[in-house]
Tab-separated table of C-alpha atoms in Angstrom:
chain	number	residue	atom	x	y	z
A	1	UNK	CA	130.681	-4.842	162.969
A	2	UNK	CA	130.151	-7.610	160.434
A	3	UNK	CA	129.096	-11.119	161.346
A	4	UNK	CA	132.529	-12.406	160.293
A	5	UNK	CA	134.382	-9.946	162.505
A	6	UNK	CA	132.070	-10.708	165.453
A	7	UNK	CA	132.761	-14.433	165.082
A	8	UNK	CA	136.498	-13.770	164.794
A	9	UNK	CA	136.425	-11.677	167.995
A	10	UNK	CA	134.561	-14.408	169.892
A	11	UNK	CA	137.013	-17.049	168.694
A	12	UNK	CA	139.936	-14.854	169.722
A	13	UNK	CA	138.473	-14.440	173.227
A	14	UNK	CA	137.941	-18.174	173.555
A	15	UNK	CA	141.471	-18.964	172.424
A	16	UNK	CA	142.873	-16.332	174.781
A	17	UNK	CA	140.950	-17.686	177.798
A	18	UNK	CA	143.079	-19.865	180.067
A	19	UNK	CA	142.462	-23.571	179.644
A	20	UNK	CA	141.212	-25.383	182.712
A	21	UNK	CA	144.075	-26.876	184.675
A	22	UNK	CA	144.457	-30.601	184.171
A	23	UNK	CA	144.388	-32.725	187.327
A	24	UNK	CA	147.630	-34.162	188.656
A	25	UNK	CA	146.716	-37.790	189.359
A	26	UNK	CA	149.777	-38.712	191.417
A	27	UNK	CA	149.668	-35.569	193.554
A	28	UNK	CA	145.896	-35.861	193.987
A	29	UNK	CA	146.108	-39.467	195.164
A	30	UNK	CA	149.075	-38.784	197.458
A	31	UNK	CA	147.565	-35.734	199.153
A	32	UNK	CA	144.015	-37.068	199.519
A	33	UNK	CA	145.397	-40.331	200.939
A	34	UNK	CA	147.707	-38.472	203.338
A	35	UNK	CA	144.889	-36.223	204.589
A	36	UNK	CA	142.602	-39.228	204.979
A	37	UNK	CA	145.258	-41.054	206.997
A	38	UNK	CA	145.722	-38.031	209.307
A	39	UNK	CA	141.933	-37.741	209.754
A	40	UNK	CA	141.673	-41.421	210.715
A	41	UNK	CA	144.716	-41.139	212.997
A	42	UNK	CA	142.974	-38.275	214.785
A	43	UNK	CA	139.776	-40.328	214.899
A	44	UNK	CA	141.458	-43.374	216.476
A	45	UNK	CA	143.920	-41.532	218.743
A	46	UNK	CA	141.741	-41.903	221.911
A	47	UNK	CA	141.407	-45.688	221.442
A	48	UNK	CA	144.493	-46.471	223.526
A	49	UNK	CA	144.653	-43.221	225.527
A	50	UNK	CA	141.045	-43.214	226.737
A	51	UNK	CA	141.923	-44.149	230.362
A	52	UNK	CA	144.569	-41.379	230.522
A	53	UNK	CA	142.293	-38.791	228.906
A	54	UNK	CA	139.417	-39.705	231.220
A	55	UNK	CA	141.693	-39.424	234.261
A	56	UNK	CA	143.200	-36.130	233.113
A	57	UNK	CA	139.786	-34.577	232.383
A	58	UNK	CA	138.035	-36.198	235.401
A	59	UNK	CA	135.526	-37.924	233.110
A	60	UNK	CA	133.147	-40.384	234.831
A	61	UNK	CA	132.570	-43.800	233.257
A	62	UNK	CA	129.051	-42.849	232.190
A	63	UNK	CA	130.402	-39.962	230.063
A	64	UNK	CA	133.378	-41.709	228.441
A	65	UNK	CA	131.322	-42.487	225.339
A	66	UNK	CA	131.405	-38.758	224.549
A	67	UNK	CA	135.210	-38.808	224.481
A	68	UNK	CA	135.053	-41.383	221.673
A	69	UNK	CA	131.874	-40.194	219.960
A	70	UNK	CA	132.713	-36.523	219.401
A	71	UNK	CA	134.538	-37.022	216.098
A	72	UNK	CA	132.100	-39.539	214.546
A	73	UNK	CA	129.224	-37.252	215.560
A	74	UNK	CA	130.775	-34.322	213.670
A	75	UNK	CA	131.525	-36.610	210.728
A	76	UNK	CA	128.041	-38.053	210.498
A	77	UNK	CA	126.337	-34.683	210.869
A	78	UNK	CA	128.280	-32.901	208.119
A	79	UNK	CA	129.428	-35.517	205.599
A	80	UNK	CA	126.324	-35.185	203.438
A	81	UNK	CA	126.359	-31.404	203.292
A	82	UNK	CA	130.149	-31.408	202.811
A	83	UNK	CA	129.809	-33.731	199.830
A	84	UNK	CA	127.167	-31.526	198.246
A	85	UNK	CA	129.185	-28.352	198.889
A	86	UNK	CA	132.271	-29.981	197.384
A	87	UNK	CA	130.431	-30.910	194.182
A	88	UNK	CA	128.787	-27.494	193.891
A	89	UNK	CA	131.475	-25.050	195.031
A	90	UNK	CA	134.752	-26.843	194.411
A	91	UNK	CA	136.221	-30.054	195.767
A	92	UNK	CA	139.725	-28.611	196.132
A	93	UNK	CA	138.357	-25.618	198.042
A	94	UNK	CA	136.410	-27.757	200.508
A	95	UNK	CA	139.281	-30.243	200.827
A	96	UNK	CA	141.884	-27.618	201.680
A	97	UNK	CA	139.543	-25.825	204.100
A	98	UNK	CA	138.669	-29.076	205.848
A	99	UNK	CA	142.285	-30.221	206.155
A	100	UNK	CA	143.388	-26.857	207.562
A	101	UNK	CA	140.452	-26.823	210.004
A	102	UNK	CA	141.356	-30.344	211.121
A	103	UNK	CA	144.873	-29.188	211.962
A	104	UNK	CA	143.697	-26.203	213.971
A	105	UNK	CA	140.926	-27.990	215.886
A	106	UNK	CA	143.201	-30.940	216.699
A	107	UNK	CA	145.822	-28.597	218.131
A	108	UNK	CA	143.106	-26.856	220.171
A	109	UNK	CA	141.952	-30.236	221.479
A	110	UNK	CA	145.351	-30.667	223.106
A	111	UNK	CA	144.711	-27.555	225.215
A	112	UNK	CA	141.290	-28.490	226.614
A	113	UNK	CA	140.793	-28.935	230.353
A	114	UNK	CA	137.322	-30.489	230.698
A	115	UNK	CA	135.265	-33.315	229.230
A	116	UNK	CA	132.856	-31.036	227.400
A	117	UNK	CA	135.543	-28.780	225.937
A	118	UNK	CA	137.375	-31.876	224.701
A	119	UNK	CA	134.128	-33.264	223.253
A	120	UNK	CA	133.409	-29.981	221.458
A	121	UNK	CA	136.933	-30.007	220.010
A	122	UNK	CA	136.400	-33.600	218.841
A	123	UNK	CA	133.084	-32.668	217.201
A	124	UNK	CA	134.874	-29.834	215.378
A	125	UNK	CA	137.566	-32.297	214.269
A	126	UNK	CA	134.826	-34.541	212.922
A	127	UNK	CA	133.242	-31.674	211.000
A	128	UNK	CA	136.623	-30.782	209.464
A	129	UNK	CA	137.279	-34.445	208.638
A	130	UNK	CA	133.875	-34.595	206.943
A	131	UNK	CA	134.930	-31.849	204.539
A	132	UNK	CA	138.185	-33.521	203.529
A	133	UNK	CA	136.831	-37.089	203.379
A	134	UNK	CA	133.762	-36.234	201.289
A	135	UNK	CA	135.728	-34.096	198.831
A	136	UNK	CA	138.718	-36.439	198.519
A	137	UNK	CA	136.875	-39.137	196.570
A	138	UNK	CA	135.397	-36.451	194.294
A	139	UNK	CA	138.923	-35.225	193.572
A	140	UNK	CA	140.065	-38.792	192.890
A	141	UNK	CA	137.197	-39.517	190.484
A	142	UNK	CA	138.036	-36.319	188.574
A	143	UNK	CA	141.754	-37.137	188.444
A	144	UNK	CA	141.205	-40.785	187.432
A	145	UNK	CA	138.391	-40.824	184.845
A	146	UNK	CA	139.039	-44.347	183.510
A	147	UNK	CA	137.490	-47.336	185.336
A	148	UNK	CA	140.895	-49.013	185.720
A	149	UNK	CA	142.542	-45.895	187.122
A	150	UNK	CA	139.610	-45.249	189.437
A	151	UNK	CA	139.766	-48.818	190.725
A	152	UNK	CA	143.464	-48.445	191.559
A	153	UNK	CA	143.026	-45.008	193.168
A	154	UNK	CA	140.029	-45.916	195.352
A	155	UNK	CA	141.875	-49.065	196.458
A	156	UNK	CA	144.882	-47.031	197.584
A	157	UNK	CA	142.627	-44.458	199.275
A	158	UNK	CA	140.746	-47.223	201.113
A	159	UNK	CA	144.054	-48.723	202.222
A	160	UNK	CA	145.055	-45.407	203.776
A	161	UNK	CA	141.809	-45.476	205.769
A	162	UNK	CA	143.122	-48.689	207.308
A	163	UNK	CA	146.617	-47.192	207.546
A	164	UNK	CA	145.376	-44.224	209.547
A	165	UNK	CA	143.475	-46.542	211.863
A	166	UNK	CA	146.669	-48.585	212.320
A	167	UNK	CA	149.081	-45.719	212.994
A	168	UNK	CA	146.810	-43.504	215.126
A	169	UNK	CA	146.844	-45.633	218.297
A	170	UNK	CA	150.536	-46.426	217.819
A	171	UNK	CA	151.441	-42.744	217.582
A	172	UNK	CA	149.315	-41.863	220.610
A	173	UNK	CA	150.816	-44.646	222.676
A	174	UNK	CA	154.379	-43.658	221.743
A	175	UNK	CA	154.016	-39.995	222.716
A	176	UNK	CA	154.795	-38.697	226.228
A	177	UNK	CA	151.143	-37.692	226.631
A	178	UNK	CA	147.928	-37.615	224.650
A	179	UNK	CA	148.229	-33.828	224.378
A	180	UNK	CA	151.563	-34.093	222.546
A	181	UNK	CA	150.085	-36.577	220.054
A	182	UNK	CA	147.284	-34.134	219.250
A	183	UNK	CA	149.826	-31.384	218.625
A	184	UNK	CA	151.786	-33.612	216.214
A	185	UNK	CA	148.640	-34.616	214.309
A	186	UNK	CA	147.518	-30.991	214.087
A	187	UNK	CA	150.859	-29.951	212.586
A	188	UNK	CA	150.684	-32.815	210.054
A	189	UNK	CA	147.217	-31.727	208.901
A	190	UNK	CA	148.316	-28.109	208.442
A	191	UNK	CA	151.299	-29.278	206.341
A	192	UNK	CA	149.055	-31.382	204.069
A	193	UNK	CA	146.665	-28.428	203.694
A	194	UNK	CA	149.515	-26.159	202.597
A	195	UNK	CA	150.741	-28.662	199.994
A	196	UNK	CA	147.189	-29.278	198.743
A	197	UNK	CA	146.536	-25.564	198.209
A	198	UNK	CA	149.596	-25.445	195.968
A	199	UNK	CA	149.396	-28.741	194.067
A	200	UNK	CA	145.736	-29.732	193.660
A	201	UNK	CA	143.518	-28.539	190.800
A	202	UNK	CA	139.883	-27.524	191.202
A	203	UNK	CA	136.889	-29.549	190.018
A	204	UNK	CA	133.164	-29.210	190.557
A	205	UNK	CA	129.768	-30.304	189.242
A	206	UNK	CA	127.462	-27.392	190.142
A	207	UNK	CA	123.710	-27.875	190.322
A	208	UNK	CA	122.738	-24.280	191.111
A	209	UNK	CA	120.699	-23.182	194.100
A	210	UNK	CA	121.698	-22.576	197.700
A	211	UNK	CA	123.294	-24.947	200.213
A	212	UNK	CA	120.783	-27.132	202.037
A	213	UNK	CA	121.267	-25.528	205.461
A	214	UNK	CA	117.839	-26.598	206.752
A	215	UNK	CA	118.649	-30.202	205.926
A	216	UNK	CA	122.063	-29.935	207.584
A	217	UNK	CA	120.589	-28.480	210.803
A	218	UNK	CA	117.741	-30.988	211.149
A	219	UNK	CA	119.978	-33.953	210.327
A	220	UNK	CA	122.677	-32.820	212.744
A	221	UNK	CA	120.198	-32.286	215.592
A	222	UNK	CA	118.650	-35.706	214.941
A	223	UNK	CA	122.084	-37.320	215.296
A	224	UNK	CA	122.893	-35.401	218.489
A	225	UNK	CA	119.596	-36.541	220.026
A	226	UNK	CA	120.233	-40.160	218.990
A	227	UNK	CA	123.793	-40.283	220.335
A	228	UNK	CA	122.748	-38.597	223.581
A	229	UNK	CA	119.957	-41.160	224.023
A	230	UNK	CA	122.325	-44.085	223.392
A	231	UNK	CA	124.891	-42.650	225.802
A	232	UNK	CA	122.359	-41.990	228.592
A	233	UNK	CA	120.700	-45.354	227.985
A	234	UNK	CA	123.492	-47.055	229.904
A	235	UNK	CA	121.775	-45.954	233.134
A	236	UNK	CA	118.339	-47.177	232.034
A	237	UNK	CA	116.616	-47.321	228.637
A	238	UNK	CA	113.111	-46.676	229.961
A	239	UNK	CA	113.903	-43.378	231.680
A	240	UNK	CA	112.021	-40.284	230.463
A	241	UNK	CA	115.098	-38.356	229.169
A	242	UNK	CA	116.175	-41.302	227.018
A	243	UNK	CA	112.693	-41.830	225.583
A	244	UNK	CA	112.284	-38.107	224.861
A	245	UNK	CA	115.651	-37.973	223.077
A	246	UNK	CA	114.789	-41.015	220.966
A	247	UNK	CA	111.432	-39.472	220.080
A	248	UNK	CA	113.144	-36.190	219.187
A	249	UNK	CA	115.572	-37.990	216.888
A	250	UNK	CA	112.720	-39.723	215.061
A	251	UNK	CA	110.754	-36.469	214.667
A	252	UNK	CA	113.818	-34.549	213.463
A	253	UNK	CA	114.639	-37.305	210.985
A	254	UNK	CA	111.082	-37.090	209.608
A	255	UNK	CA	111.489	-33.317	209.285
A	256	UNK	CA	114.801	-33.886	207.479
A	257	UNK	CA	113.119	-36.191	204.955
A	258	UNK	CA	110.378	-33.599	204.368
A	259	UNK	CA	112.987	-30.855	203.890
A	260	UNK	CA	114.980	-32.960	201.425
A	261	UNK	CA	111.884	-33.681	199.330
A	262	UNK	CA	111.121	-29.970	198.986
A	263	UNK	CA	114.694	-28.660	198.651
A	264	UNK	CA	115.896	-27.548	195.237
A	265	UNK	CA	119.428	-28.780	195.936
A	266	UNK	CA	119.066	-31.415	198.688
A	267	UNK	CA	122.052	-32.837	200.564
A	268	UNK	CA	121.063	-36.276	199.361
A	269	UNK	CA	118.841	-37.358	196.494
A	270	UNK	CA	116.264	-39.533	198.283
A	271	UNK	CA	115.479	-41.194	194.959
A	272	UNK	CA	118.809	-43.018	195.280
A	273	UNK	CA	117.273	-45.065	198.094
A	274	UNK	CA	115.366	-46.964	195.419
A	275	UNK	CA	118.618	-48.220	193.885
A	276	UNK	CA	119.962	-51.475	195.292
A	277	UNK	CA	123.625	-50.558	194.758
A	278	UNK	CA	123.226	-47.343	196.762
A	279	UNK	CA	121.335	-49.206	199.486
A	280	UNK	CA	124.096	-51.822	199.615
A	281	UNK	CA	126.729	-49.084	199.954
A	282	UNK	CA	124.821	-47.213	202.663
A	283	UNK	CA	123.815	-50.257	204.715
A	284	UNK	CA	127.355	-51.636	204.541
A	285	UNK	CA	128.697	-48.333	205.860
A	286	UNK	CA	126.135	-48.391	208.677
A	287	UNK	CA	126.970	-51.944	209.758
A	288	UNK	CA	130.718	-51.308	209.474
A	289	UNK	CA	130.284	-48.573	212.059
A	290	UNK	CA	127.972	-50.619	214.264
A	291	UNK	CA	129.804	-53.936	214.229
A	292	UNK	CA	133.461	-53.132	213.509
A	293	UNK	CA	134.273	-49.566	214.577
A	294	UNK	CA	131.964	-49.654	217.585
A	295	UNK	CA	133.666	-52.703	219.103
A	296	UNK	CA	137.288	-51.935	218.225
A	297	UNK	CA	137.037	-48.337	219.435
A	298	UNK	CA	136.452	-49.435	223.049
A	299	UNK	CA	138.150	-52.844	223.112
A	300	UNK	CA	141.655	-51.356	223.703
A	301	UNK	CA	140.398	-49.556	226.817
A	302	UNK	CA	138.778	-52.786	228.016
A	303	UNK	CA	142.088	-54.595	227.552
A	304	UNK	CA	143.942	-52.035	229.629
A	305	UNK	CA	141.369	-52.241	232.414
A	306	UNK	CA	141.000	-56.046	232.494
A	307	UNK	CA	144.303	-57.541	231.318
A	308	UNK	CA	146.473	-54.658	232.568
A	309	UNK	CA	148.241	-53.805	229.308
A	310	UNK	CA	149.825	-50.376	228.897
A	311	UNK	CA	148.716	-47.945	226.205
A	312	UNK	CA	151.778	-48.769	224.084
A	313	UNK	CA	151.370	-52.533	224.506
A	314	UNK	CA	147.737	-52.224	223.475
A	315	UNK	CA	148.700	-50.163	220.420
A	316	UNK	CA	151.213	-52.803	219.284
A	317	UNK	CA	148.659	-55.561	219.815
A	318	UNK	CA	145.999	-53.806	217.782
A	319	UNK	CA	148.515	-53.077	215.047
A	320	UNK	CA	148.088	-56.743	214.137
A	321	UNK	CA	144.426	-56.064	213.340
A	322	UNK	CA	144.785	-52.637	211.751
A	323	UNK	CA	148.067	-53.408	209.968
A	324	UNK	CA	146.587	-56.473	208.315
A	325	UNK	CA	143.569	-54.365	207.384
A	326	UNK	CA	145.892	-51.880	205.653
A	327	UNK	CA	147.823	-54.585	203.774
A	328	UNK	CA	144.690	-56.403	202.624
A	329	UNK	CA	142.959	-53.194	201.513
A	330	UNK	CA	146.056	-52.227	199.514
A	331	UNK	CA	146.102	-55.578	197.706
A	332	UNK	CA	142.351	-56.020	197.342
A	333	UNK	CA	142.323	-54.120	194.040
A	334	UNK	CA	143.725	-57.306	192.496
A	335	UNK	CA	140.284	-58.843	193.082
A	336	UNK	CA	138.732	-56.428	190.566
A	337	UNK	CA	136.867	-58.234	187.838
A	338	UNK	CA	136.981	-61.454	189.831
A	339	UNK	CA	135.035	-60.608	192.983
A	340	UNK	CA	132.394	-57.827	192.865
A	341	UNK	CA	132.546	-55.220	195.663
A	342	UNK	CA	129.264	-56.515	197.086
A	343	UNK	CA	130.727	-59.983	197.624
A	344	UNK	CA	133.918	-58.501	199.079
A	345	UNK	CA	131.750	-56.749	201.648
A	346	UNK	CA	129.860	-59.935	202.516
A	347	UNK	CA	133.115	-61.882	202.949
A	348	UNK	CA	134.580	-59.045	205.027
A	349	UNK	CA	131.616	-59.064	207.416
A	350	UNK	CA	131.744	-62.864	207.747
A	351	UNK	CA	135.464	-62.762	208.554
A	352	UNK	CA	134.879	-60.062	211.172
A	353	UNK	CA	132.193	-62.183	212.818
A	354	UNK	CA	134.440	-65.264	212.795
A	355	UNK	CA	137.387	-63.329	214.226
A	356	UNK	CA	135.370	-61.751	217.014
A	357	UNK	CA	133.820	-65.080	218.024
A	358	UNK	CA	137.291	-66.622	218.445
A	359	UNK	CA	138.175	-63.859	220.928
A	360	UNK	CA	135.382	-64.774	223.345
A	361	UNK	CA	136.652	-65.498	226.860
A	362	UNK	CA	140.130	-64.058	226.294
A	363	UNK	CA	139.643	-61.033	228.553
A	364	UNK	CA	138.032	-63.124	231.272
A	365	UNK	CA	141.061	-65.445	231.143
A	366	UNK	CA	143.416	-62.459	231.297
A	367	UNK	CA	145.236	-63.669	228.168
A	368	UNK	CA	146.063	-61.297	225.325
A	369	UNK	CA	147.632	-64.217	223.417
A	370	UNK	CA	144.176	-65.729	222.910
A	371	UNK	CA	143.207	-62.564	221.024
A	372	UNK	CA	145.799	-63.060	218.269
A	373	UNK	CA	143.947	-65.486	215.921
A	374	UNK	CA	140.786	-63.395	216.116
A	375	UNK	CA	142.666	-60.158	215.430
A	376	UNK	CA	144.226	-61.741	212.318
A	377	UNK	CA	140.915	-62.974	210.898
A	378	UNK	CA	139.039	-59.763	211.768
A	379	UNK	CA	141.881	-57.657	210.325
A	380	UNK	CA	141.600	-59.411	206.965
A	381	UNK	CA	137.856	-58.828	207.009
A	382	UNK	CA	138.285	-55.149	207.868
A	383	UNK	CA	140.716	-54.730	204.957
A	384	UNK	CA	138.174	-56.141	202.512
A	385	UNK	CA	135.527	-53.780	203.888
A	386	UNK	CA	137.758	-50.701	203.614
A	387	UNK	CA	138.723	-51.582	200.040
A	388	UNK	CA	135.216	-52.290	198.770
A	389	UNK	CA	133.295	-49.490	200.502
A	390	UNK	CA	134.799	-46.466	198.642
A	391	UNK	CA	134.581	-48.220	195.262
A	392	UNK	CA	130.933	-49.140	195.773
A	393	UNK	CA	130.218	-45.604	197.043
A	394	UNK	CA	131.407	-43.913	193.832
A	395	UNK	CA	129.851	-46.607	191.629
A	396	UNK	CA	126.443	-46.209	193.273
A	397	UNK	CA	125.929	-42.601	192.054
A	398	UNK	CA	126.610	-40.707	188.802
A	399	UNK	CA	130.267	-39.677	188.403
A	400	UNK	CA	129.319	-35.987	188.729
A	401	UNK	CA	127.940	-36.649	192.227
A	402	UNK	CA	130.932	-38.679	193.470
A	403	UNK	CA	131.507	-36.497	196.532
A	404	UNK	CA	127.840	-36.764	197.503
A	405	UNK	CA	127.948	-40.562	197.100
A	406	UNK	CA	131.077	-40.750	199.222
A	407	UNK	CA	129.517	-38.466	201.826
A	408	UNK	CA	126.350	-40.570	201.982
A	409	UNK	CA	128.186	-43.869	202.509
A	410	UNK	CA	130.516	-42.402	205.105
A	411	UNK	CA	127.608	-40.663	206.859
A	412	UNK	CA	125.953	-44.006	207.452
A	413	UNK	CA	129.324	-45.416	208.511
A	414	UNK	CA	129.809	-42.828	211.247
A	415	UNK	CA	126.180	-42.908	212.331
A	416	UNK	CA	126.807	-46.592	212.915
A	417	UNK	CA	130.056	-45.758	214.682
A	418	UNK	CA	128.330	-43.350	217.094
A	419	UNK	CA	125.656	-45.906	217.871
A	420	UNK	CA	128.154	-48.780	217.988
A	421	UNK	CA	130.506	-47.079	220.461
A	422	UNK	CA	127.658	-46.068	222.765
A	423	UNK	CA	126.136	-49.552	222.517
A	424	UNK	CA	129.460	-51.314	223.175
A	425	UNK	CA	130.211	-49.169	226.236
A	426	UNK	CA	126.661	-49.600	227.532
A	427	UNK	CA	126.806	-53.403	227.176
A	428	UNK	CA	130.345	-53.837	228.480
A	429	UNK	CA	129.930	-51.621	231.547
A	430	UNK	CA	126.398	-52.667	232.507
A	431	UNK	CA	127.141	-56.321	233.175
A	432	UNK	CA	126.919	-57.246	236.823
A	433	UNK	CA	129.629	-59.884	236.327
A	434	UNK	CA	132.402	-57.413	235.490
A	435	UNK	CA	133.993	-55.783	232.465
A	436	UNK	CA	135.421	-59.006	231.019
A	437	UNK	CA	132.001	-60.681	230.940
A	438	UNK	CA	130.456	-57.519	229.527
A	439	UNK	CA	133.108	-57.481	226.801
A	440	UNK	CA	132.100	-61.012	225.773
A	441	UNK	CA	128.476	-59.907	225.415
A	442	UNK	CA	129.570	-56.906	223.338
A	443	UNK	CA	131.607	-59.224	221.097
A	444	UNK	CA	128.604	-61.496	220.583
A	445	UNK	CA	126.460	-58.514	219.610
A	446	UNK	CA	129.146	-57.305	217.181
A	447	UNK	CA	129.367	-60.736	215.542
A	448	UNK	CA	125.584	-60.971	215.159
A	449	UNK	CA	125.431	-57.502	213.593
A	450	UNK	CA	128.163	-58.500	211.134
A	451	UNK	CA	126.228	-61.619	210.137
A	452	UNK	CA	123.113	-59.525	209.557
A	453	UNK	CA	125.197	-57.153	207.440
A	454	UNK	CA	126.563	-59.979	205.303
A	455	UNK	CA	123.051	-61.273	204.697
A	456	UNK	CA	121.688	-57.832	203.806
A	457	UNK	CA	124.486	-57.141	201.307
A	458	UNK	CA	123.874	-60.449	199.571
A	459	UNK	CA	120.102	-59.853	199.556
A	460	UNK	CA	120.546	-56.449	197.858
A	461	UNK	CA	121.771	-58.006	194.643
A	462	UNK	CA	121.049	-56.198	191.406
A	463	UNK	CA	118.559	-57.684	188.971
């Protein structure tokens, strides 16, 4: 065969090969936002139903942190590996699998009959949510390649984070029981998975090599040890089991770092820790979990136990905070070009601290009305945080590693959430002066953590 005919044959094969499917921006944004909202609704569902769930499952006060911490534990343990798998093996594939798994595990959670079975179901929900959350921003970056389009899309996606947080407690409080709400959320996730399999297009940025399973195992075990230590610490921080668990978490984290340095395709590129923008993204995620999610995950249960509000009344009250967060996050994209994401984060943390400080003494006085100004101010701050965090996450890494960058930021966010929930419950329930006084101490700690976060974000300015 002549050189001309060989070249003609090659060209014919290339022209006959199917062109890669172009992304559908509107469908991508709608489906990733819907799945994210369902994941956050599942995450926040126990906020107002915690007393009912604990009663139904015969959960003692010392173990109630596990009812809240199951999902963030699964999220934190698998977000990094999910982001890497999404980049390497297909973001659509991981997204659809995660959304379907979320639906199935949420439905199974409604059928559990003990604290540990419920906790295992919540951990599985967190793992499924990790897959869809880490891959969703990768899909968005692929569908919106221009900076302007990406800014709009990440703003909408961040708003639906707040929207899911807002609707989750409201849905749970409106249902006849917490089991029915889990069934409804499971069905919604399965529906989104079915639509995503049909409408989304695939994208990936393969690096070659095998999945970093050793890193995933060591990191996951380190988190389990840390959360267990924080949960058991309520009964005494100097006890041998707590100290051994803390030591185990430190050792496992050191092993994880060693594994990542030697891995050909690590879950996270440790070299990114030298970049200030990535550090700002990661630390902001960590403090959002510690200061914001940790407090507001348990505060509804404290309100029900101290002020006597019903689950539905508590859900409507907290809609003021979460609804404002949704509205602000949706409109925060208008700040683009005027206020950098780093400054949005600093302002968001300061507003959270100010809002929480105004709520001091309200539970002790038995007055939910005194909470309203603080919920408004903290809600605005939370909206700024939810809008700026995803944008900074994708800007802090190369575009090809968007899912990994998203996974890293959200990993730190849910590590902070696990620690924040356990810390809030430990502080609030350990006070000898009652739950209301303990809640005030927890609020003070949350405000101080937010102030530290604002200072750290400002300090990590780029040169």
